[in-house]
Amino acid sequence: MTDLTALKYTAEHEWVALDGDTATVGITSYAADKLGDVVFVELPAVGSTVTAATVVGEIESTKSVGELYAPLTGEVIEVNDAVVDDPSLVNADPFGAGWLVKLTVDPAAVAELLDRDAYISLTGSAE
Amino acid sequence: MTDHRPSDPRTTALHARHEALGASFTDFGGWLMPVRYTSDLAEHHAVRTVAGLFDISHMAEFGVDGSGAGAFLDYALAGAISSMRVGKAKYSLVLDDSGGIVDDVIVYRIAERRFLVIANAGNRDAVGRAFAARVEGFDAELDDHTDDMSLIAVQGPIARAVVETTPGIVDVTPSFADLGYYAWSSGSFDDAPLFVARTGYTGEDGFELLIPNAAAPALWDALLAAGEPLGLVPAGFAARDTLRLEAGMPLYGHELSRDIVPAQAGLGRVVAVDKDDFVGKSALAAVVTPDAPVLVGLVSEGRRAGRAGYAVFDAADGAAPVGEITSGALSPTLGHPIAMAFVSPSLTEPGTELFIDVRGTRIPATVTALPFYRRNS
């Protein structure tokens, strides 16, 4: 079970878990619920460099299309192929098995992101 | 258009039931309606394989009474209404003077001199105004029953078993078993008058039950209690949209609008061109527009769906769009993307290869006849 209070968040509904200079990124359960059942995920290529606050992927539900923003600038070192094969993992376990990408980032930049309380007050939702 | 659209969306008589079931809500035509209870896909599949229960109380109901009711509807609507038999239902269109579509409706003949017209929630005022303006000179009286009535739909292969086993539903005549498609029965639930129509918007067999608001929560509970052991689930508007799209049914504001004439939307058969006179007739006769876009189905491979507003091209490098998608989704039943689109009339032949611009990527798509999905009957 992921400790949600240890995560950082963006206003675009990504979460970030930092381990050294590796940031694991996913979308929040709030965003997953709003999208509905996710049926297609497109993620950035491993080895590519992404820039904070730019669109780097897409998350499609039956109903609509959501964009994945890079929460931080960095290099993509891993993508979650399991989610590409089974997009429903985003709904089933958004903070766990439904993670999307891992980035190598400047750990200091993570401090700029929202903490859990700030994210909750932004969405008005517990998650 | 604000007559019935206050800044806060309205809620139906079943709102507390939806909240108790954990629904997420969306604004639909000025009403706060359930978008899903658990999962869009689970609710969609339940309707295709078992049955779903929908609150569609946002729909508008107009009563038309009088010796001139049939003649009035012949004039006010595109179809041949006065020749309908009592007990039957008919899909029809409200056109404007230019032949554009004001709304699509279902008309039920209740008695020789009495009809019920069910219109879309978002078009309640437009239809009400059109009817009020058109009724002049006819011996017919109009009533808007929308605020007093609730409408509950049971759709799916076991829909009949659900309604037949629901305690409290009695005196249904003709019986559920004898009720034909696009026909209605009268009955009662507890002591409330019940109107049952074998119509729907999902492509499945099903029933739509109209009942006074006060009795609606108890009917909802009874249907759910009787149906749940059979597999019935409450279903929201997200599932409703993918179901109707698979069934090739147009949605007002997407496939239908005042800028579209019936023939473009494949609804030429709905227009009774031989009728004496009706609103829109002269325009439909005069307006010959060979270049007007025509509604088609598009199917493609993979999982990325074209969505409403996406451009359609006739080549991977085509410079100018040849059409636009009005509705699209990854079909939960078929497993591949489907879309409805208005395209140039020269490109409507099934098998025609087109391309959908999906956010900068051209995806091949094939023109196909509608509907995408047809139930085994």
Short mmCIF file of C-alpha atoms in Angstrom, two decimals:
data_model
loop_
_atom_site.label_atom_id
_atom_site.label_comp_id
_atom_site.label_asym_id
_atom_site.label_seq_id
_atom_site.Cartn_x
_atom_site.Cartn_y
_atom_site.Cartn_z
CA MET A 1 0.00 0.00 0.00
CA THR A 2 1.50 3.27 -1.11
CA ASP A 3 1.84 5.95 1.56
CA LEU A 4 -0.10 8.72 -0.16
CA THR A 5 1.15 11.36 2.24
CA ALA A 6 4.72 10.73 1.07
CA LEU A 7 3.77 11.55 -2.52
CA LYS A 8 3.94 14.88 -4.31
CA TYR A 9 1.22 16.02 -6.70
CA THR A 10 0.58 18.34 -9.63
CA ALA A 11 -2.48 20.42 -10.42
CA GLU A 12 -2.81 18.22 -13.55
CA HIS A 13 -3.44 15.22 -11.27
CA GLU A 14 -0.13 13.41 -11.53
CA TRP A 15 1.50 11.96 -8.45
CA VAL A 16 5.26 11.62 -7.96
CA ALA A 17 7.15 9.25 -5.67
CA LEU A 18 10.82 10.18 -5.28
CA ASP A 19 13.54 7.60 -4.55
CA GLY A 20 16.99 9.15 -4.83
CA ASP A 21 16.89 10.87 -8.19
CA THR A 22 14.28 8.51 -9.61
CA ALA A 23 10.71 9.80 -9.77
CA THR A 24 7.87 7.33 -10.32
CA VAL A 25 4.86 9.05 -11.89
CA GLY A 26 1.20 8.11 -12.19
CA ILE A 27 -2.20 9.78 -12.17
CA THR A 28 -4.27 10.13 -9.03
CA SER A 29 -7.34 8.10 -8.28
CA TYR A 30 -9.28 11.37 -8.49
CA ALA A 31 -8.19 11.73 -12.13
CA ALA A 32 -8.76 8.05 -12.89
CA ASP A 33 -12.31 8.25 -11.50
CA LYS A 34 -13.05 11.38 -13.53
CA LEU A 35 -11.84 9.72 -16.73
CA GLY A 36 -13.83 6.54 -16.24
CA ASP A 37 -12.58 3.19 -17.48
CA VAL A 38 -9.17 3.68 -19.08
CA VAL A 39 -8.89 1.75 -22.35
CA PHE A 40 -5.72 3.12 -23.95
CA VAL A 41 -2.48 4.57 -22.61
CA GLU A 42 0.29 6.14 -24.65
CA LEU A 43 3.54 6.78 -22.80
CA PRO A 44 6.78 8.57 -23.79
CA ALA A 45 9.70 6.53 -25.16
CA VAL A 46 12.38 5.25 -22.81
CA GLY A 47 15.48 7.43 -23.24
CA SER A 48 13.54 10.53 -24.21
CA THR A 49 13.79 13.75 -22.26
CA VAL A 50 10.57 15.32 -21.01
CA THR A 51 10.00 18.89 -19.86
CA ALA A 52 7.99 19.79 -16.80
CA ALA A 53 4.37 20.83 -17.48
CA THR A 54 4.38 19.59 -21.10
CA VAL A 55 2.16 16.84 -22.50
CA VAL A 56 4.09 13.56 -22.81
CA GLY A 57 1.33 10.98 -23.14
CA GLU A 58 -2.35 10.24 -23.42
CA ILE A 59 -4.82 8.37 -21.27
CA GLU A 60 -8.05 7.51 -23.07
CA SER A 61 -11.17 6.26 -21.44
CA THR A 62 -14.25 5.01 -23.23
CA LYS A 63 -15.70 8.44 -22.67
CA SER A 64 -12.88 10.92 -23.13
CA VAL A 65 -9.19 11.64 -23.65
CA GLY A 66 -6.88 12.78 -20.86
CA GLU A 67 -3.35 14.10 -21.27
CA LEU A 68 -0.36 13.00 -19.25
CA TYR A 69 1.85 15.91 -18.26
CA ALA A 70 5.45 15.54 -17.16
CA PRO A 71 5.46 16.68 -13.54
CA LEU A 72 9.20 17.36 -13.72
CA THR A 73 11.93 17.75 -16.30
CA GLY A 74 14.00 14.63 -16.73
CA GLU A 75 14.89 11.53 -18.72
CA VAL A 76 12.46 8.64 -19.11
CA ILE A 77 14.22 5.55 -17.75
CA GLU A 78 11.31 3.13 -17.63
CA VAL A 79 7.66 2.93 -18.70
CA ASN A 80 5.05 0.59 -17.29
CA ASP A 81 4.44 -1.89 -20.11
CA ALA A 82 1.89 -3.73 -17.96
CA VAL A 83 -0.36 -0.65 -18.09
CA VAL A 84 0.06 -0.37 -21.86
CA ASP A 85 -1.08 -4.00 -22.15
CA ASP A 86 -3.85 -3.63 -19.55
CA PRO A 87 -4.93 0.02 -19.20
CA SER A 88 -7.55 -0.94 -16.59
CA LEU A 89 -4.67 -1.04 -14.06
CA VAL A 90 -4.89 2.76 -14.00
CA ASN A 91 -8.39 2.51 -12.51
CA ALA A 92 -7.76 -0.56 -10.40
CA ASP A 93 -4.56 0.61 -8.70
CA PRO A 94 -3.62 4.16 -9.74
CA PHE A 95 -1.03 4.61 -6.95
CA GLY A 96 0.45 1.14 -7.34
CA ALA A 97 0.39 -1.24 -10.31
CA GLY A 98 -1.06 1.58 -12.42
CA TRP A 99 2.11 3.72 -12.28
CA LEU A 100 3.07 5.10 -15.70
CA VAL A 101 6.71 6.25 -16.06
CA LYS A 102 9.96 6.57 -14.15
CA LEU A 103 12.11 9.63 -14.66
CA THR A 104 15.60 10.64 -13.61
CA VAL A 105 15.10 14.09 -12.13
CA ASP A 106 16.76 16.78 -10.06
CA PRO A 107 15.51 15.85 -6.57
CA ALA A 108 15.46 19.51 -5.52
CA ALA A 109 12.78 20.27 -8.12
CA VAL A 110 10.34 17.92 -6.42
CA ALA A 111 9.93 20.41 -3.56
CA GLU A 112 8.10 22.69 -5.97
CA LEU A 113 5.22 20.23 -6.35
CA LEU A 114 2.07 20.13 -4.22
CA ASP A 115 1.96 18.15 -1.03
CA ARG A 116 -1.01 15.94 -0.29
CA ASP A 117 -2.94 18.54 1.72
CA ALA A 118 -2.55 21.11 -1.05
CA TYR A 119 -3.70 18.59 -3.66
CA ILE A 120 -6.72 17.59 -1.60
CA SER A 121 -7.76 21.19 -1.15
CA LEU A 122 -7.32 21.70 -4.91
CA THR A 123 -9.62 18.84 -5.84
CA GLY A 124 -11.92 18.96 -2.85
CA SER A 125 -11.53 15.20 -2.74
CA ALA A 126 -9.81 12.80 -0.39
CA GLU A 127 -7.66 11.32 -3.16
CA MET B 1 -33.47 28.62 -23.71
CA THR B 2 -33.21 29.39 -20.02
CA ASP B 3 -36.88 28.79 -19.16
CA HIS B 4 -36.16 25.43 -17.61
CA ARG B 5 -32.40 25.65 -17.19
CA PRO B 6 -31.54 27.31 -13.90
CA SER B 7 -27.87 27.79 -13.04
CA ASP B 8 -27.96 24.78 -10.74
CA PRO B 9 -28.82 21.59 -12.61
CA ARG B 10 -32.10 19.97 -11.67
CA THR B 11 -32.26 16.59 -10.02
CA THR B 12 -34.73 13.79 -10.68
CA ALA B 13 -37.05 12.15 -8.15
CA LEU B 14 -34.48 9.32 -8.02
CA HIS B 15 -31.50 11.46 -7.07
CA ALA B 16 -31.22 10.13 -3.51
CA ARG B 17 -31.22 6.60 -4.91
CA HIS B 18 -28.32 7.43 -7.22
CA GLU B 19 -26.35 9.00 -4.38
CA ALA B 20 -26.94 5.96 -2.19
CA LEU B 21 -25.66 3.75 -5.03
CA GLY B 22 -22.47 5.82 -5.20
CA ALA B 23 -23.08 7.39 -8.60
CA SER B 24 -20.87 10.03 -10.19
CA PHE B 25 -22.95 12.76 -11.79
CA THR B 26 -22.83 14.88 -14.92
CA ASP B 27 -24.87 17.82 -16.17
CA PHE B 28 -27.04 16.58 -19.03
CA GLY B 29 -29.48 18.99 -20.65
CA GLY B 30 -29.70 21.02 -17.45
CA TRP B 31 -30.18 17.94 -15.25
CA LEU B 32 -27.73 16.32 -12.86
CA MET B 33 -27.72 12.71 -14.07
CA PRO B 34 -25.73 9.62 -13.08
CA VAL B 35 -22.73 9.16 -15.38
CA ARG B 36 -21.72 5.86 -13.78
CA TYR B 37 -22.27 3.87 -10.62
CA THR B 38 -19.26 1.58 -10.73
CA SER B 39 -17.63 1.21 -14.14
CA ASP B 40 -18.64 2.43 -17.61
CA LEU B 41 -17.53 -0.83 -19.17
CA ALA B 42 -19.17 -3.09 -16.60
CA GLU B 43 -22.47 -1.24 -16.99
CA HIS B 44 -22.19 -1.35 -20.78
CA HIS B 45 -21.51 -5.09 -20.83
CA ALA B 46 -24.31 -5.71 -18.34
CA VAL B 47 -26.83 -4.11 -20.72
CA ARG B 48 -25.55 -6.18 -23.67
CA THR B 49 -25.51 -9.47 -21.77
CA VAL B 50 -28.05 -9.16 -18.94
CA ALA B 51 -29.80 -5.85 -18.22
CA GLY B 52 -29.28 -2.29 -17.04
CA LEU B 53 -31.54 0.09 -15.16
CA PHE B 54 -31.47 3.73 -16.27
CA ASP B 55 -33.03 6.88 -14.84
CA ILE B 56 -34.05 8.92 -17.85
CA SER B 57 -36.44 11.22 -16.02
CA HIS B 58 -34.74 14.24 -17.58
CA MET B 59 -36.60 13.51 -20.83
CA ALA B 60 -39.51 15.86 -21.58
CA GLU B 61 -43.10 14.64 -21.86
CA PHE B 62 -45.77 16.53 -23.76
CA GLY B 63 -49.41 15.50 -23.84
CA VAL B 64 -51.49 16.41 -26.88
CA ASP B 65 -55.28 16.13 -26.54
CA GLY B 66 -58.23 16.96 -28.71
CA SER B 67 -60.08 16.11 -31.88
CA GLY B 68 -57.35 17.86 -33.85
CA ALA B 69 -54.42 16.26 -32.00
CA GLY B 70 -53.47 13.96 -34.88
CA ALA B 71 -53.79 16.70 -37.49
CA PHE B 72 -51.71 19.04 -35.33
CA LEU B 73 -48.92 16.47 -34.99
CA ASP B 74 -49.04 15.77 -38.72
CA TYR B 75 -48.30 19.46 -39.18
CA ALA B 76 -45.85 19.88 -36.30
CA LEU B 77 -43.76 16.74 -36.91
CA ALA B 78 -42.09 15.18 -39.96
CA GLY B 79 -43.88 11.83 -39.74
CA ALA B 80 -47.35 10.51 -40.53
CA ILE B 81 -48.86 10.63 -37.05
CA SER B 82 -52.64 10.71 -37.48
CA SER B 83 -52.59 7.33 -39.22
CA MET B 84 -50.88 5.61 -36.27
CA ARG B 85 -52.89 3.00 -34.43
CA VAL B 86 -53.72 3.44 -30.76
CA GLY B 87 -51.15 1.47 -28.75
CA LYS B 88 -48.26 2.13 -31.10
CA ALA B 89 -45.16 4.32 -30.92
CA LYS B 90 -43.29 6.10 -33.67
CA TYR B 91 -39.88 7.79 -33.94
CA SER B 92 -40.24 11.25 -35.45
CA LEU B 93 -38.58 14.63 -35.90
CA VAL B 94 -39.48 18.21 -35.11
CA LEU B 95 -38.20 20.28 -38.05
CA ASP B 96 -37.85 24.03 -38.40
CA ASP B 97 -38.91 26.11 -41.40
CA SER B 98 -35.56 25.41 -43.06
CA GLY B 99 -35.91 21.65 -42.69
CA GLY B 100 -33.31 21.59 -39.89
CA ILE B 101 -33.85 19.24 -36.95
CA VAL B 102 -35.15 20.91 -33.78
CA ASP B 103 -35.36 17.57 -31.96
CA ASP B 104 -35.97 13.88 -32.38
CA VAL B 105 -38.95 12.53 -30.45
CA ILE B 106 -41.00 9.41 -29.85
CA VAL B 107 -44.75 9.76 -30.27
CA TYR B 108 -47.16 7.36 -28.57
CA ARG B 109 -50.82 7.18 -29.54
CA ILE B 110 -52.65 6.90 -26.23
CA ALA B 111 -56.19 7.15 -27.59
CA GLU B 112 -57.97 8.30 -30.71
CA ARG B 113 -57.65 11.89 -29.56
CA ARG B 114 -54.65 11.69 -27.27
CA PHE B 115 -50.88 11.44 -27.84
CA LEU B 116 -47.75 11.51 -25.72
CA VAL B 117 -44.57 13.01 -27.16
CA ILE B 118 -41.23 12.34 -25.45
CA ALA B 119 -38.51 14.85 -26.31
CA ASN B 120 -34.89 15.39 -25.28
CA ALA B 121 -34.25 17.21 -22.01
CA GLY B 122 -32.10 19.90 -23.59
CA ASN B 123 -34.76 20.59 -26.23
CA ARG B 124 -37.74 20.78 -23.89
CA ASP B 125 -38.12 24.53 -24.35
CA ALA B 126 -37.45 24.48 -28.09
CA VAL B 127 -40.06 21.76 -28.65
CA GLY B 128 -42.51 23.43 -26.29
CA ARG B 129 -42.17 26.72 -28.14
CA ALA B 130 -42.44 25.06 -31.55
CA PHE B 131 -45.56 23.15 -30.51
CA ALA B 132 -47.17 26.25 -28.97
CA ALA B 133 -46.59 28.20 -32.17
CA ARG B 134 -47.81 25.38 -34.43
CA VAL B 135 -50.96 24.43 -32.53
CA GLU B 136 -52.77 27.58 -33.52
CA GLY B 137 -55.83 26.73 -35.61
CA PHE B 138 -55.95 23.09 -34.46
CA ASP B 139 -58.42 21.70 -31.92
CA ALA B 140 -55.64 20.40 -29.67
CA GLU B 141 -54.41 21.15 -26.18
CA LEU B 142 -50.82 20.86 -25.05
CA ASP B 143 -49.56 19.91 -21.60
CA ASP B 144 -45.98 19.64 -20.40
CA HIS B 145 -45.86 16.76 -17.88
CA THR B 146 -42.06 16.76 -17.49
CA ASP B 147 -42.01 18.13 -13.96
CA ASP B 148 -44.48 15.55 -12.67
CA MET B 149 -43.28 12.36 -14.31
CA SER B 150 -40.30 10.04 -13.95
CA LEU B 151 -39.03 7.72 -16.67
CA ILE B 152 -37.11 4.54 -15.89
CA ALA B 153 -35.62 2.29 -18.58
CA VAL B 154 -34.84 -1.42 -18.23
CA GLN B 155 -32.70 -2.49 -21.17
CA GLY B 156 -31.03 -5.78 -22.01
CA PRO B 157 -31.69 -9.38 -23.01
CA ILE B 158 -33.40 -10.18 -19.69
CA ALA B 159 -35.36 -6.88 -19.48
CA ARG B 160 -38.68 -8.69 -19.87
CA ALA B 161 -37.88 -11.15 -17.11
CA VAL B 162 -37.02 -8.25 -14.83
CA VAL B 163 -40.25 -6.31 -15.35
CA GLU B 164 -42.36 -9.48 -15.25
CA THR B 165 -40.96 -10.51 -11.88
CA THR B 166 -41.12 -7.08 -10.24
CA PRO B 167 -43.70 -7.19 -7.43
CA GLY B 168 -46.27 -4.40 -7.50
CA ILE B 169 -46.40 -4.06 -11.29
CA VAL B 170 -49.90 -5.26 -12.17
CA ASP B 171 -52.60 -5.05 -14.81
CA VAL B 172 -50.16 -4.53 -17.68
CA THR B 173 -52.25 -4.63 -20.85
CA PRO B 174 -51.15 -5.87 -23.31
CA SER B 175 -48.89 -8.06 -21.16
CA PHE B 176 -45.12 -7.64 -21.34
CA ALA B 177 -44.95 -10.84 -23.40
CA ASP B 178 -47.54 -9.63 -25.89
CA LEU B 179 -46.18 -6.13 -26.20
CA GLY B 180 -44.57 -5.55 -29.59
CA TYR B 181 -41.52 -3.41 -30.31
CA TYR B 182 -42.50 0.28 -30.53
CA ALA B 183 -45.79 -0.32 -28.74
CA TRP B 184 -46.99 0.54 -25.24
CA SER B 185 -49.11 -0.88 -22.44
CA SER B 186 -50.94 0.63 -19.52
CA GLY B 187 -50.70 -0.83 -16.04
CA SER B 188 -50.15 0.19 -12.48
CA PHE B 189 -47.49 0.01 -9.83
CA ASP B 190 -48.77 0.01 -6.27
CA ASP B 191 -51.64 2.44 -6.79
CA ALA B 192 -49.90 4.67 -9.32
CA PRO B 193 -50.72 4.66 -13.03
CA LEU B 194 -47.90 3.10 -15.04
CA PHE B 195 -47.15 3.58 -18.73
CA VAL B 196 -44.88 0.94 -20.23
CA ALA B 197 -43.30 1.27 -23.67
CA ARG B 198 -41.22 -1.32 -25.47
CA THR B 199 -38.76 1.24 -26.72
CA GLY B 200 -35.22 2.20 -25.84
CA TYR B 201 -31.91 3.71 -26.79
CA THR B 202 -29.38 0.93 -26.36
CA GLY B 203 -29.99 -1.47 -29.23
CA GLU B 204 -31.32 -4.10 -26.82
CA ASP B 205 -34.80 -5.29 -26.02
CA GLY B 206 -36.20 -3.22 -23.22
CA PHE B 207 -38.94 -1.23 -21.61
CA GLU B 208 -39.39 2.40 -20.63
CA LEU B 209 -41.65 2.96 -17.63
CA LEU B 210 -43.33 6.32 -17.08
CA ILE B 211 -44.74 6.95 -13.61
CA PRO B 212 -45.66 9.94 -11.42
CA ASN B 213 -42.66 11.25 -9.45
CA ALA B 214 -44.08 10.26 -6.08
CA ALA B 215 -44.11 6.56 -7.02
CA ALA B 216 -40.80 6.52 -8.90
CA PRO B 217 -38.38 5.74 -6.03
CA ALA B 218 -40.44 2.72 -4.98
CA LEU B 219 -40.61 1.48 -8.57
CA TRP B 220 -36.83 1.92 -8.94
CA ASP B 221 -36.27 -0.05 -5.73
CA ALA B 222 -38.68 -2.80 -6.78
CA LEU B 223 -37.09 -3.19 -10.22
CA LEU B 224 -33.61 -3.32 -8.71
CA ALA B 225 -34.61 -5.78 -5.99
CA ALA B 226 -36.31 -8.08 -8.50
CA GLY B 227 -33.60 -7.70 -11.15
CA GLU B 228 -30.39 -7.84 -9.15
CA PRO B 229 -30.57 -11.61 -8.58
CA LEU B 230 -30.92 -11.94 -12.37
CA GLY B 231 -27.93 -9.70 -13.05
CA LEU B 232 -29.57 -6.29 -13.47
CA VAL B 233 -27.31 -3.36 -12.57
CA PRO B 234 -27.99 0.39 -12.44
CA ALA B 235 -26.32 1.96 -15.49
CA GLY B 236 -25.24 5.53 -16.12
CA PHE B 237 -25.00 7.92 -19.02
CA ALA B 238 -21.45 6.91 -19.96
CA ALA B 239 -22.66 3.39 -20.73
CA ARG B 240 -25.78 4.78 -22.36
CA ASP B 241 -23.62 6.78 -24.78
CA THR B 242 -21.43 3.86 -25.89
CA LEU B 243 -24.50 1.60 -26.17
CA ARG B 244 -26.41 4.02 -28.39
CA LEU B 245 -23.31 4.67 -30.48
CA GLU B 246 -22.83 0.94 -31.14
CA ALA B 247 -26.51 0.78 -32.07
CA GLY B 248 -26.00 3.65 -34.56
CA MET B 249 -28.58 5.84 -32.87
CA PRO B 250 -28.17 9.58 -33.33
CA LEU B 251 -27.71 11.92 -30.36
CA TYR B 252 -29.06 15.43 -30.55
CA GLY B 253 -26.23 17.97 -30.62
CA HIS B 254 -23.91 15.39 -32.18
CA GLU B 255 -25.58 13.71 -35.18
CA LEU B 256 -28.67 15.94 -35.19
CA SER B 257 -29.00 19.72 -35.17
CA ARG B 258 -30.80 22.60 -36.84
CA ASP B 259 -27.98 22.65 -39.42
CA ILE B 260 -28.74 19.07 -40.48
CA VAL B 261 -31.69 18.01 -42.64
CA PRO B 262 -33.10 14.50 -42.08
CA ALA B 263 -31.71 12.93 -45.26
CA GLN B 264 -28.15 13.88 -44.25
CA ALA B 265 -28.55 11.97 -40.99
CA GLY B 266 -29.98 8.92 -42.76
CA LEU B 267 -33.46 9.79 -41.51
CA GLY B 268 -35.13 10.47 -44.83
CA ARG B 269 -37.48 7.52 -44.18
CA VAL B 270 -38.82 9.37 -41.11
CA VAL B 271 -40.16 12.19 -43.26
CA ALA B 272 -43.63 11.61 -44.71
CA VAL B 273 -43.13 13.63 -47.85
CA ASP B 274 -46.62 12.81 -49.11
CA LYS B 275 -48.33 14.59 -46.22
CA ASP B 276 -50.34 17.69 -47.15
CA ASP B 277 -48.25 20.16 -45.26
CA PHE B 278 -45.87 20.19 -42.33
CA VAL B 279 -43.29 22.55 -40.96
CA GLY B 280 -40.14 22.16 -43.01
CA LYS B 281 -41.78 20.50 -46.03
CA SER B 282 -41.28 23.30 -48.53
CA ALA B 283 -37.66 23.70 -47.46
CA LEU B 284 -36.94 19.97 -47.82
CA ALA B 285 -38.47 20.02 -51.28
CA ALA B 286 -36.63 23.13 -52.37
CA VAL B 287 -33.24 22.55 -50.80
CA VAL B 288 -31.40 20.17 -53.07
CA THR B 289 -27.86 20.16 -51.77
CA PRO B 290 -25.86 17.45 -53.54
CA ASP B 291 -22.72 18.46 -51.65
CA ALA B 292 -24.27 18.27 -48.18
CA PRO B 293 -22.31 15.93 -45.90
CA VAL B 294 -23.93 12.59 -45.09
CA LEU B 295 -23.75 10.57 -41.88
CA VAL B 296 -21.74 7.34 -42.09
CA GLY B 297 -20.19 4.83 -39.74
CA LEU B 298 -16.42 4.49 -39.51
CA VAL B 299 -14.55 1.53 -38.06
CA SER B 300 -10.83 1.33 -37.42
CA GLU B 301 -8.26 -0.93 -35.83
CA GLY B 302 -6.23 -0.59 -32.67
CA ARG B 303 -7.54 1.19 -29.59
CA ARG B 304 -7.33 4.91 -30.38
CA ALA B 305 -10.76 6.25 -31.18
CA GLY B 306 -11.73 9.28 -33.20
CA ARG B 307 -13.81 11.63 -31.07
CA ALA B 308 -16.44 14.26 -31.74
CA GLY B 309 -14.94 17.15 -33.70
CA TYR B 310 -11.99 15.23 -35.18
CA ALA B 311 -11.39 15.83 -38.89
CA VAL B 312 -11.70 13.10 -41.52
CA PHE B 313 -9.51 12.99 -44.64
CA ASP B 314 -9.63 10.94 -47.85
CA ALA B 315 -5.88 10.31 -47.84
CA ALA B 316 -3.08 9.98 -45.31
CA ASP B 317 -1.65 13.21 -46.70
CA GLY B 318 -4.96 14.83 -47.68
CA ALA B 319 -4.79 18.57 -47.15
CA ALA B 320 -8.47 19.44 -46.80
CA PRO B 321 -10.84 17.57 -44.51
CA VAL B 322 -13.67 15.66 -46.20
CA GLY B 323 -15.69 15.27 -43.04
CA GLU B 324 -15.92 15.45 -39.28
CA ILE B 325 -16.65 12.94 -36.53
CA THR B 326 -19.76 13.56 -34.44
CA SER B 327 -19.39 10.68 -31.93
CA GLY B 328 -16.65 8.13 -31.43
CA ALA B 329 -15.37 5.63 -28.90
CA LEU B 330 -13.55 2.36 -28.53
CA SER B 331 -16.53 0.01 -28.82
CA PRO B 332 -16.74 -2.04 -25.63
CA THR B 333 -18.74 -4.78 -27.36
CA LEU B 334 -16.79 -4.98 -30.62
CA GLY B 335 -13.34 -4.22 -29.22
CA HIS B 336 -12.31 -1.76 -31.92
CA PRO B 337 -12.88 1.97 -32.45
CA ILE B 338 -16.16 3.10 -34.00
CA ALA B 339 -17.38 6.55 -34.96
CA MET B 340 -20.18 8.34 -36.70
CA ALA B 341 -19.11 11.13 -39.05
CA PHE B 342 -20.54 13.49 -41.63
CA VAL B 343 -18.55 13.07 -44.85
CA SER B 344 -18.77 14.20 -48.46
CA PRO B 345 -21.59 12.33 -50.24
CA SER B 346 -19.14 10.78 -52.72
CA LEU B 347 -17.40 8.92 -49.84
CA THR B 348 -20.33 7.13 -48.25
CA GLU B 349 -19.99 3.73 -49.96
CA PRO B 350 -19.25 1.00 -47.40
CA GLY B 351 -15.65 -0.08 -47.77
CA THR B 352 -14.38 3.39 -48.62
CA GLU B 353 -11.02 3.97 -46.96
CA LEU B 354 -10.69 7.25 -45.07
CA PHE B 355 -8.35 8.67 -42.40
CA ILE B 356 -9.17 10.14 -39.03
CA ASP B 357 -6.87 12.79 -37.61
CA VAL B 358 -6.44 11.61 -34.02
CA ARG B 359 -4.62 14.51 -32.38
CA GLY B 360 -2.07 14.80 -35.16
CA THR B 361 -1.86 11.17 -36.26
CA ARG B 362 -3.83 9.96 -39.30
CA ILE B 363 -5.51 6.67 -38.48
CA PRO B 364 -7.06 4.58 -41.31
CA ALA B 365 -10.82 4.04 -41.04
CA THR B 366 -13.32 2.21 -43.22
CA VAL B 367 -16.82 3.43 -44.03
CA THR B 368 -19.40 0.95 -42.81
CA ALA B 369 -23.17 0.68 -42.77
CA LEU B 370 -24.92 1.57 -39.50
CA PRO B 371 -25.56 0.20 -36.95
CA PHE B 372 -22.21 -1.15 -35.79
CA TYR B 373 -23.96 -3.60 -33.48
CA ARG B 374 -27.24 -5.46 -33.97
CA ARG B 375 -28.61 -7.81 -31.35
CA ASN B 376 -29.52 -11.37 -32.18
CA SER B 377 -33.30 -11.43 -32.15
#
